PDB file of N, CA and C in Angstrom:
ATOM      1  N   UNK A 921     106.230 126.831  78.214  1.00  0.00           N
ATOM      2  CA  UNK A 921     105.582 127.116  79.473  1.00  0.00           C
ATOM      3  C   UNK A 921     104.960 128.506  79.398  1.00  0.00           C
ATOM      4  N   UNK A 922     103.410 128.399  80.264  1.00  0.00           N
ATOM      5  CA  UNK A 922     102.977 129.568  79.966  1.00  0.00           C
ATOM      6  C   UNK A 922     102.698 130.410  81.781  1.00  0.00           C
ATOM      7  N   UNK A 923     102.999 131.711  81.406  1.00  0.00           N
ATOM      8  CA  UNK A 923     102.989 132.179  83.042  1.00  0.00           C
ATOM      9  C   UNK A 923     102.016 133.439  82.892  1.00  0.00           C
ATOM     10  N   UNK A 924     100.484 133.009  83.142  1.00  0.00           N
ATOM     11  CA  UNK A 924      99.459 134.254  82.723  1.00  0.00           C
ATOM     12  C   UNK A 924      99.574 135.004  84.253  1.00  0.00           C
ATOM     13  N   UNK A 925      99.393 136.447  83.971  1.00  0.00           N
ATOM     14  CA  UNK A 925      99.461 137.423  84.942  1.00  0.00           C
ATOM     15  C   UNK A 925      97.605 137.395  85.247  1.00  0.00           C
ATOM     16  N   UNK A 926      97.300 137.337  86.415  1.00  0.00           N
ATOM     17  CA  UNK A 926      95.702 137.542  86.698  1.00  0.00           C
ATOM     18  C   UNK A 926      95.243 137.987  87.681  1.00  0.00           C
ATOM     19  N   UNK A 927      94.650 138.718  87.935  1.00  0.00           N
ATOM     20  CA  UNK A 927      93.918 139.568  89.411  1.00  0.00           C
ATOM     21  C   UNK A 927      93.086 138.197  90.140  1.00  0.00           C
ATOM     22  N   UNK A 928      93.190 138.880  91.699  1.00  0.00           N
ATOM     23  CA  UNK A 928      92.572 137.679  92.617  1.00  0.00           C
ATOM     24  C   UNK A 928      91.054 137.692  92.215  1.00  0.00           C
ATOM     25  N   UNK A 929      90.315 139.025  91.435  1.00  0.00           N
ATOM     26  CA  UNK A 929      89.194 138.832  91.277  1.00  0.00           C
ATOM     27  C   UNK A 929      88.953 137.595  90.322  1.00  0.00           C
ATOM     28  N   UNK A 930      89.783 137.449  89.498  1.00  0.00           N
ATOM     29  CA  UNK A 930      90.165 136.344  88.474  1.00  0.00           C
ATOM     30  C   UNK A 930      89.794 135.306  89.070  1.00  0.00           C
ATOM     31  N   UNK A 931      91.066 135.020  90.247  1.00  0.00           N
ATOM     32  CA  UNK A 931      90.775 133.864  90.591  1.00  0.00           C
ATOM     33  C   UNK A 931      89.674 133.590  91.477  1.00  0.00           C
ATOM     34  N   UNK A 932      89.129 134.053  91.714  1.00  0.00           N
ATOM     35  CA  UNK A 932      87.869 133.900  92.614  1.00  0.00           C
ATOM     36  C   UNK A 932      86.507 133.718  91.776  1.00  0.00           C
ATOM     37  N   UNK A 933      86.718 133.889  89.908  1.00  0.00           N
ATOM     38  CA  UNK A 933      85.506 133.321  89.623  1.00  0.00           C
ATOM     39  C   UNK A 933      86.263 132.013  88.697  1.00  0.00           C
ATOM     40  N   UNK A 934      87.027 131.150  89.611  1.00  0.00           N
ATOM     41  CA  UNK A 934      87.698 130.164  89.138  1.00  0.00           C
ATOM     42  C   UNK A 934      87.352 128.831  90.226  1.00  0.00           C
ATOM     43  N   UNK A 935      85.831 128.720  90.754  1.00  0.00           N
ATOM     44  CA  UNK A 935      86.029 127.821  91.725  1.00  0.00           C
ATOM     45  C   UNK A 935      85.875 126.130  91.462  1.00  0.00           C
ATOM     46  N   UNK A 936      85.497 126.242  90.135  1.00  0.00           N
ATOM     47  CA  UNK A 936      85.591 124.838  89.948  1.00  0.00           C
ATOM     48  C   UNK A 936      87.396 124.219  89.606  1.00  0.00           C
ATOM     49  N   UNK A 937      87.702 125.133  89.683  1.00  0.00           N
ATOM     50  CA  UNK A 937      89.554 125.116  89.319  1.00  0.00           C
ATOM     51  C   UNK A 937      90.394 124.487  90.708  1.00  0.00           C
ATOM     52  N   UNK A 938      90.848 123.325  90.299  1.00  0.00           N
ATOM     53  CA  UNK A 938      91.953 122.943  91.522  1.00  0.00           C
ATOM     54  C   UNK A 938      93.111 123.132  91.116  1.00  0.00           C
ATOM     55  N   UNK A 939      94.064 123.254  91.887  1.00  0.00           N
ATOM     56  CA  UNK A 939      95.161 123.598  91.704  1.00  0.00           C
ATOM     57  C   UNK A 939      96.335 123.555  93.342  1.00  0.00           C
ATOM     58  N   UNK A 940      97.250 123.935  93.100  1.00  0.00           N
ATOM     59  CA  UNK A 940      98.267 123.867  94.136  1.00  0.00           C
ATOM     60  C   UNK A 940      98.593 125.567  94.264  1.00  0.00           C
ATOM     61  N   UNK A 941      98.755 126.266  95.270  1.00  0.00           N
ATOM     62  CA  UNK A 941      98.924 127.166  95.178  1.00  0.00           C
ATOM     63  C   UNK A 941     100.321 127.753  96.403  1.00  0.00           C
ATOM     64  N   UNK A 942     101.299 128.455  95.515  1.00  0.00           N
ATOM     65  CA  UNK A 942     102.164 129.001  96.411  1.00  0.00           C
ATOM     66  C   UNK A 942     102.594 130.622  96.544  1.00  0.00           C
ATOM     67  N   UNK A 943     102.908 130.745  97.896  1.00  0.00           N
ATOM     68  CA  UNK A 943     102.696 132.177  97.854  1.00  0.00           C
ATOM     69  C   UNK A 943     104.091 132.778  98.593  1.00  0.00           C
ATOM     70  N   UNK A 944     104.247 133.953  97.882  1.00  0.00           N
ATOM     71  CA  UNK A 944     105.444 134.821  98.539  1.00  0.00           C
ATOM     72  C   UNK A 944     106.839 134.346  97.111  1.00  0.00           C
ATOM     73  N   UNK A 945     106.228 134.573  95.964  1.00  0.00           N
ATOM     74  CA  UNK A 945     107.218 133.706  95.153  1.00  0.00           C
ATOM     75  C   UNK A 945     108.089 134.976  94.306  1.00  0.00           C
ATOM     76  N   UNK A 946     109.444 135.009  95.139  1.00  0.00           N
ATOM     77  CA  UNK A 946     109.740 136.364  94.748  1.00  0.00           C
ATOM     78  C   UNK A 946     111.013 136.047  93.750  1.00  0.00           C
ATOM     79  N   UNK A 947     111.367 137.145  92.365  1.00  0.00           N
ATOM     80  CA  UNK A 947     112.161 136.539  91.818  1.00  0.00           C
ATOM     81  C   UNK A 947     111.741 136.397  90.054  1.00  0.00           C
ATOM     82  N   UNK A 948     112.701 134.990  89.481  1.00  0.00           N
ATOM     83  CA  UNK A 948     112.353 135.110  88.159  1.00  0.00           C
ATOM     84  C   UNK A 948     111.197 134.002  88.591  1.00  0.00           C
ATOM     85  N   UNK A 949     109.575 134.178  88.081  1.00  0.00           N
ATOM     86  CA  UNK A 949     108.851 132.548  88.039  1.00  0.00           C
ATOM     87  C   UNK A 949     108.922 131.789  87.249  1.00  0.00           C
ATOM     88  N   UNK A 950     109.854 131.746  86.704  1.00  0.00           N
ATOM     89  CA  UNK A 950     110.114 130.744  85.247  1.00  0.00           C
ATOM     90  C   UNK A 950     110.590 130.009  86.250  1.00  0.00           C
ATOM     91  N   UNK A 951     111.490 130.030  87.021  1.00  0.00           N
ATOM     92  CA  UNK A 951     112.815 129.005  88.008  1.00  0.00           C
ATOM     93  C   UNK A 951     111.915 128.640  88.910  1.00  0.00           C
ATOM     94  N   UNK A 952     110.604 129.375  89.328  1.00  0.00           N
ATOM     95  CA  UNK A 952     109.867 128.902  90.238  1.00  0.00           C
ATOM     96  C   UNK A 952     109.115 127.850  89.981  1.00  0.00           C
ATOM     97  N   UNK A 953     108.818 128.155  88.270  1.00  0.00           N
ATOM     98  CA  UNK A 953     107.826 126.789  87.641  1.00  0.00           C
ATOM     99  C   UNK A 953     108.607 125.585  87.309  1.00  0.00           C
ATOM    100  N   UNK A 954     109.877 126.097  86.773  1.00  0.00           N
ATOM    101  CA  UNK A 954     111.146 124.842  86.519  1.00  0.00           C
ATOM    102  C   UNK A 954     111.062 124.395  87.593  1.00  0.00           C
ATOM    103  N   UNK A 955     111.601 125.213  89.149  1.00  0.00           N
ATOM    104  CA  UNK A 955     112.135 123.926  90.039  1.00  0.00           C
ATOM    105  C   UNK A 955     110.817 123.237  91.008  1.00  0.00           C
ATOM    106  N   UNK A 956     109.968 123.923  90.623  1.00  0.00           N
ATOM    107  CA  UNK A 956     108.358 122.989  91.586  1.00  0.00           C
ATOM    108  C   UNK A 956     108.267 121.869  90.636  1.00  0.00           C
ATOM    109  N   UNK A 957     108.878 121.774  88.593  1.00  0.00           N
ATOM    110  CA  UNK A 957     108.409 121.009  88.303  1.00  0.00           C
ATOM    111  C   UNK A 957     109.080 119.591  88.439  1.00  0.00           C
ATOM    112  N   UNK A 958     110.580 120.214  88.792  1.00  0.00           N
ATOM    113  CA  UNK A 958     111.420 119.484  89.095  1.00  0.00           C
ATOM    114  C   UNK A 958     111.452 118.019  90.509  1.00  0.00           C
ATOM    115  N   UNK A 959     111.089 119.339  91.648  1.00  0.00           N
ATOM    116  CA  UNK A 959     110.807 118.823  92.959  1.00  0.00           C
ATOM    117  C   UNK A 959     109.788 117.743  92.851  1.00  0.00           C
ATOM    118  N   UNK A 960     108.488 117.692  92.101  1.00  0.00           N
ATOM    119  CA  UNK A 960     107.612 117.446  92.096  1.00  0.00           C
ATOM    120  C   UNK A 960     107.856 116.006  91.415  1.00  0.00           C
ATOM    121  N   UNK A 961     108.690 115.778  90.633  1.00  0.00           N
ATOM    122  CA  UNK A 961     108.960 115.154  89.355  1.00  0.00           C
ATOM    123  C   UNK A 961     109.905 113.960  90.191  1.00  0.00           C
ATOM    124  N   UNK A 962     111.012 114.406  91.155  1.00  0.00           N
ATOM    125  CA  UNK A 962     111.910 113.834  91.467  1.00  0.00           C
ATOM    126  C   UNK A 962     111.332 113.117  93.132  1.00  0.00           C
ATOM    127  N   UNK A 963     110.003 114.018  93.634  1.00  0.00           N
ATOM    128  CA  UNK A 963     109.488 113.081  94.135  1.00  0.00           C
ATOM    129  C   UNK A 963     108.469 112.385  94.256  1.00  0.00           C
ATOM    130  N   UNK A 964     108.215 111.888  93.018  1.00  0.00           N
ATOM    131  CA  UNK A 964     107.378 110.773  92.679  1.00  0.00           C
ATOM    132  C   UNK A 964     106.257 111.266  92.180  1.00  0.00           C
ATOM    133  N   UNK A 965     105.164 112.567  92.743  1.00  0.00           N
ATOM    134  CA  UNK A 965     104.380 113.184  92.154  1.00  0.00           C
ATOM    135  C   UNK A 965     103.981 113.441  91.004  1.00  0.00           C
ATOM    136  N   UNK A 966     104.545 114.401  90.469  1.00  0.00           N
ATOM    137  CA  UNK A 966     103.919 113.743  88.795  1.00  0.00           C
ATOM    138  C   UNK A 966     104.678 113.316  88.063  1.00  0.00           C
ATOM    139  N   UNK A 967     103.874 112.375  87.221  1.00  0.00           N
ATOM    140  CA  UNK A 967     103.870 110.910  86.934  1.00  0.00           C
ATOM    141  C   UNK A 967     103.651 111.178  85.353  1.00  0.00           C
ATOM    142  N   UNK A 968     104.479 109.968  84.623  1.00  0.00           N
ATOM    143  CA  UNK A 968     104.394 110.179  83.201  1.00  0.00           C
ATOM    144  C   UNK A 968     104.661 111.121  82.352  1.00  0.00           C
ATOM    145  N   UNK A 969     105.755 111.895  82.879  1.00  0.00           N
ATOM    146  CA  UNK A 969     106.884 112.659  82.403  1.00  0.00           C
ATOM    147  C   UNK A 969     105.830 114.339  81.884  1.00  0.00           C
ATOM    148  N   UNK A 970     104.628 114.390  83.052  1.00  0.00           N
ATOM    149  CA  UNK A 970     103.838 115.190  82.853  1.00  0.00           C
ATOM    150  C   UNK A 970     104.426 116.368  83.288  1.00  0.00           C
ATOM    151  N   UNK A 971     104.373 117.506  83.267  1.00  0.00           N
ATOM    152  CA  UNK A 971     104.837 118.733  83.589  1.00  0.00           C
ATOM    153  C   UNK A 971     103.814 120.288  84.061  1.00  0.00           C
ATOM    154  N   UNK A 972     103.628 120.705  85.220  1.00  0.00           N
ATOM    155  CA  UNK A 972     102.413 122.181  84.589  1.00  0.00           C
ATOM    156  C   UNK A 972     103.562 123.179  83.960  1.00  0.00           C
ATOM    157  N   UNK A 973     102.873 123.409  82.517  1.00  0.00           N
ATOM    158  CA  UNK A 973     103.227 124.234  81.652  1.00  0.00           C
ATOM    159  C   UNK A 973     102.272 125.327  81.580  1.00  0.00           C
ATOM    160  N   UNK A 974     101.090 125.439  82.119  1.00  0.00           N
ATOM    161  CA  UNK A 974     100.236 126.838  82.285  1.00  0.00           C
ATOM    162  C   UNK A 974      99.805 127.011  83.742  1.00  0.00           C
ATOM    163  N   UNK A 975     100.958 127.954  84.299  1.00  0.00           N
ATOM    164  CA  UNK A 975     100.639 128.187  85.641  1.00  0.00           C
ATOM    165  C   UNK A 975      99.999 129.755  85.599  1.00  0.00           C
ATOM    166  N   UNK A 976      99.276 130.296  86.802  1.00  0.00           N
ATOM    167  CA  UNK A 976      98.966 131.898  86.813  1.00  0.00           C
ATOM    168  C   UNK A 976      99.748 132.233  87.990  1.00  0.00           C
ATOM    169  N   UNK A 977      99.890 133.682  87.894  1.00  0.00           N
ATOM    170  CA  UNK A 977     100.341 134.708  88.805  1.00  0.00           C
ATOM    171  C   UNK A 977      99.363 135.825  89.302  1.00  0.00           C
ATOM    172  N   UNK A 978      99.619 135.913  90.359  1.00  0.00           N
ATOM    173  CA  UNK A 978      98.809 136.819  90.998  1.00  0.00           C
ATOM    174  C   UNK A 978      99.048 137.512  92.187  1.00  0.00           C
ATOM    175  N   UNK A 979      98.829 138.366  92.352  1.00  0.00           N
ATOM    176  CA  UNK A 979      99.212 139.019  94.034  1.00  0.00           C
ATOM    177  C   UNK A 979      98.186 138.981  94.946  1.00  0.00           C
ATOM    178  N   UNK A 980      98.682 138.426  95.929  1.00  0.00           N
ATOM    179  CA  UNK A 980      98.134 138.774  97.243  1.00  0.00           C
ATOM    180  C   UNK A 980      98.304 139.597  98.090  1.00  0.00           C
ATOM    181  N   UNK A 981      97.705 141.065  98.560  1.00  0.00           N
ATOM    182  CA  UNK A 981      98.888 141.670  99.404  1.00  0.00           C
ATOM    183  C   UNK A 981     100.051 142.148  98.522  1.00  0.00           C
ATOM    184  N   UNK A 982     100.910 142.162  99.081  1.00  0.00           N
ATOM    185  CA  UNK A 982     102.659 142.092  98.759  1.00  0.00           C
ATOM    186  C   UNK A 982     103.355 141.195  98.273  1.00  0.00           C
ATOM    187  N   UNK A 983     102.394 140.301  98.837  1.00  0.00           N
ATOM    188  CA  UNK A 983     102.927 138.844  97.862  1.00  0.00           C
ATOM    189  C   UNK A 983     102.934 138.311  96.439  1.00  0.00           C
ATOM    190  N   UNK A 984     103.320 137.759  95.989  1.00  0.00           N
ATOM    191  CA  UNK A 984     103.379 137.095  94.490  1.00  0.00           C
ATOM    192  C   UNK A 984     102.911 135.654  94.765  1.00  0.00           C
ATOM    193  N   UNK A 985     101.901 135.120  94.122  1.00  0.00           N
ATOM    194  CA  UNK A 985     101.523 133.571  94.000  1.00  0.00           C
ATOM    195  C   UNK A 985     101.293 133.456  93.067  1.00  0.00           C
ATOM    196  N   UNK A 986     101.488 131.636  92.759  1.00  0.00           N
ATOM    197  CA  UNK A 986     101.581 130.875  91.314  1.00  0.00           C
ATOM    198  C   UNK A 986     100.443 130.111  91.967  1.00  0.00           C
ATOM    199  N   UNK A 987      99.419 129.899  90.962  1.00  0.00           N
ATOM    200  CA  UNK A 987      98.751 128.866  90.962  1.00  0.00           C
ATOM    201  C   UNK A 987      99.142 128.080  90.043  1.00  0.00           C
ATOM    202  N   UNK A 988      99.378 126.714  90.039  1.00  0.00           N
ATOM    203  CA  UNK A 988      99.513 125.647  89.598  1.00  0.00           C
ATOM    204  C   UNK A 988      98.416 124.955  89.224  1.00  0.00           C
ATOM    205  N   UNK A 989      97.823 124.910  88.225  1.00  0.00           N
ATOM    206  CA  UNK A 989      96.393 124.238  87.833  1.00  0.00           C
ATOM    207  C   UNK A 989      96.255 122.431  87.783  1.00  0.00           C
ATOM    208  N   UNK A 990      95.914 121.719  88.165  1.00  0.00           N
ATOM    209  CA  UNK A 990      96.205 119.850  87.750  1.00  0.00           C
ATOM    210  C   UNK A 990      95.266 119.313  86.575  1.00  0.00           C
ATOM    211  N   UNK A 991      94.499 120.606  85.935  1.00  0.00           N
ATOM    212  CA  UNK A 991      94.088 120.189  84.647  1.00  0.00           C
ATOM    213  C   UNK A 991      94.592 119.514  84.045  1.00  0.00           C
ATOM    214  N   UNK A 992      95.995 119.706  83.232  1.00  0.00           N
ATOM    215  CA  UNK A 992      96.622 118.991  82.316  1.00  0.00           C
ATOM    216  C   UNK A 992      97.810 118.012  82.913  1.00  0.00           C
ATOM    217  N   UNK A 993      97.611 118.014  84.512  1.00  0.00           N
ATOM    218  CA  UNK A 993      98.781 116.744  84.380  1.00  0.00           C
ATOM    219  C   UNK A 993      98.068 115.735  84.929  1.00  0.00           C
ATOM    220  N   UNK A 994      99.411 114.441  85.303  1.00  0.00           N
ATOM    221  CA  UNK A 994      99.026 113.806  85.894  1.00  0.00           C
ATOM    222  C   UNK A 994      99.463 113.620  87.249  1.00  0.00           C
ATOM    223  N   UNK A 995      98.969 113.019  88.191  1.00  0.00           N
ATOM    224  CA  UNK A 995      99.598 113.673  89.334  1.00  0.00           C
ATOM    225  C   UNK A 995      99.056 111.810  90.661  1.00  0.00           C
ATOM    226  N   UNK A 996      99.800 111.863  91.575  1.00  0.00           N
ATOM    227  CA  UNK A 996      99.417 111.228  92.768  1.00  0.00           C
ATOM    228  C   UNK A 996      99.206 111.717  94.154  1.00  0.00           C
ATOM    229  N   UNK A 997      97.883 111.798  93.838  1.00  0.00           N
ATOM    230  CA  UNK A 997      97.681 113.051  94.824  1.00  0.00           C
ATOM    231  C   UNK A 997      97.353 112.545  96.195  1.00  0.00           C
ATOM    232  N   UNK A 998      98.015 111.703  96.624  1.00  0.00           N
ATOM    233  CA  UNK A 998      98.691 111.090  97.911  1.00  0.00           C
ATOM    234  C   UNK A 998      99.375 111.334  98.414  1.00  0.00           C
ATOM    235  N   UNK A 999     100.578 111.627  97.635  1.00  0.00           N
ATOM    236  CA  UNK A 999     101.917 112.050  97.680  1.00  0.00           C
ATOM    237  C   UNK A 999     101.960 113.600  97.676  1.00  0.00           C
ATOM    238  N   UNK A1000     101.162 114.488  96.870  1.00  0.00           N
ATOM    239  CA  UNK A1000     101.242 115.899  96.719  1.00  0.00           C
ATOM    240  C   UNK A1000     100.746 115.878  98.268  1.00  0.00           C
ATOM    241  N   UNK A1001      99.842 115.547  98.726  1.00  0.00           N
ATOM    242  CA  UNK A1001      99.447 115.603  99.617  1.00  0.00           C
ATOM    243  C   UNK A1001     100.767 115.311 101.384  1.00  0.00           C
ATOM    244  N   UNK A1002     101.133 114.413 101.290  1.00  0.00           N
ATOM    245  CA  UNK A1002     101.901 114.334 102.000  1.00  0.00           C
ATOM    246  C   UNK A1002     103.348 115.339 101.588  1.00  0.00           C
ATOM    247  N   UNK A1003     103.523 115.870 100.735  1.00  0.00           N
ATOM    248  CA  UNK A1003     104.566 116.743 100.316  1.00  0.00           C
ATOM    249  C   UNK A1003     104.583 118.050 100.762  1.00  0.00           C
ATOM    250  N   UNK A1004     102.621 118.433 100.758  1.00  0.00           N
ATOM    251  CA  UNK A1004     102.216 119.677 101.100  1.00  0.00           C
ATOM    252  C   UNK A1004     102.595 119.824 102.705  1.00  0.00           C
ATOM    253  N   UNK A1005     102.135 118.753 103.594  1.00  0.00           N
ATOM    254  CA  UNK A1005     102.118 118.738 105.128  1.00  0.00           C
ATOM    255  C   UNK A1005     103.725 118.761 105.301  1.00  0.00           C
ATOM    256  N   UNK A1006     104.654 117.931 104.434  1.00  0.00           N
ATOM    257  CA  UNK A1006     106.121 118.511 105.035  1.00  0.00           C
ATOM    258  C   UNK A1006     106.775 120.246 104.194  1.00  0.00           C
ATOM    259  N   UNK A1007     105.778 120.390 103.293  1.00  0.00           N
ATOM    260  CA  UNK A1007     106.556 121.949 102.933  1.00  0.00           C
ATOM    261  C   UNK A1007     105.481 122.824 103.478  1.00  0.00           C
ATOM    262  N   UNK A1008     104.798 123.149 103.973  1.00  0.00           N
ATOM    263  CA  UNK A1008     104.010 124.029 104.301  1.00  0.00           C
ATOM    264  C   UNK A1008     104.667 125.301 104.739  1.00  0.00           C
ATOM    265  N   UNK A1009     105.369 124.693 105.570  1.00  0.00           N
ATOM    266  CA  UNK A1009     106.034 125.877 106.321  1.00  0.00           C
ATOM    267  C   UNK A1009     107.143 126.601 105.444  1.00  0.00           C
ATOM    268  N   UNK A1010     107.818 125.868 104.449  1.00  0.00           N
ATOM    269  CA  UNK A1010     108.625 126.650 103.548  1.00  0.00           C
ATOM    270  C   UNK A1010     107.939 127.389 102.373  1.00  0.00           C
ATOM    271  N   UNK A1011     107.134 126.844 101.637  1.00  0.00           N
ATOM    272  CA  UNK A1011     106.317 126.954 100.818  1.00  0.00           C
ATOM    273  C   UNK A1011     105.000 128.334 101.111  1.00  0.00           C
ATOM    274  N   UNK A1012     104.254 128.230 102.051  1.00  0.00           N
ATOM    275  CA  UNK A1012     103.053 129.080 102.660  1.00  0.00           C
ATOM    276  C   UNK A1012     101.722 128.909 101.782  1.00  0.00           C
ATOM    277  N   UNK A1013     101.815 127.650 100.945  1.00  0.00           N
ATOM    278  CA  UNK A1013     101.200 127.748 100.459  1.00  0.00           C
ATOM    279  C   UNK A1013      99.150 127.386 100.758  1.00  0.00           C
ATOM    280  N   UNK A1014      98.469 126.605  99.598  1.00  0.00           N
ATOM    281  CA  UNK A1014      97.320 125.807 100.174  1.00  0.00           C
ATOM    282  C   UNK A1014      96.826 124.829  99.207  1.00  0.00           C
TER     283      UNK A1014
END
């Protein structure tokens, strides 16, 4: 697993890039990328024993966020979707 450090200017010339993004992620992000891949895995989301193994970091503010890229997995994005509307509020993410 790879965890690149990147400025928001970064991500802002990244707009053809989708991804899942969470914010306020304080701590080790290795456990943050293990257990999103986990959560994600155990509910139904991604699919075919796919995993994100190249997530970025970045600050917002005070905050710490992971972007999660869906380049390399596979995903049901029905379900991410309905996952996002019940974690929002724990998560903060977009």
């Amino acid at each position: 697993m790879n965890i690149n450090t990147i400025t928001a200017e970064d991500l802002r010339r990244m707009p053809d890039k989708e991804g899942l993004i969470l914010q306020g992620c304080g701590g080790d992000l290795t456990e943050w990328v293990d257990g999103i891949n986990e959560m994600l895995t155990n509910a139904g989301i991604l699919k075919d024993g796919s995993q994100f193994e190249n997530v970025f970091a970045f600050q917002h503010g005070e905050l710490t966020c992971l972007l999660y890229p869906f380049d390399d997995v596979k995903l049901d994005i029905g379900k991410l979707a309905l996952w996002r509307l019940q974690t929002h509020e724990v998560y903060g993410g977009t």
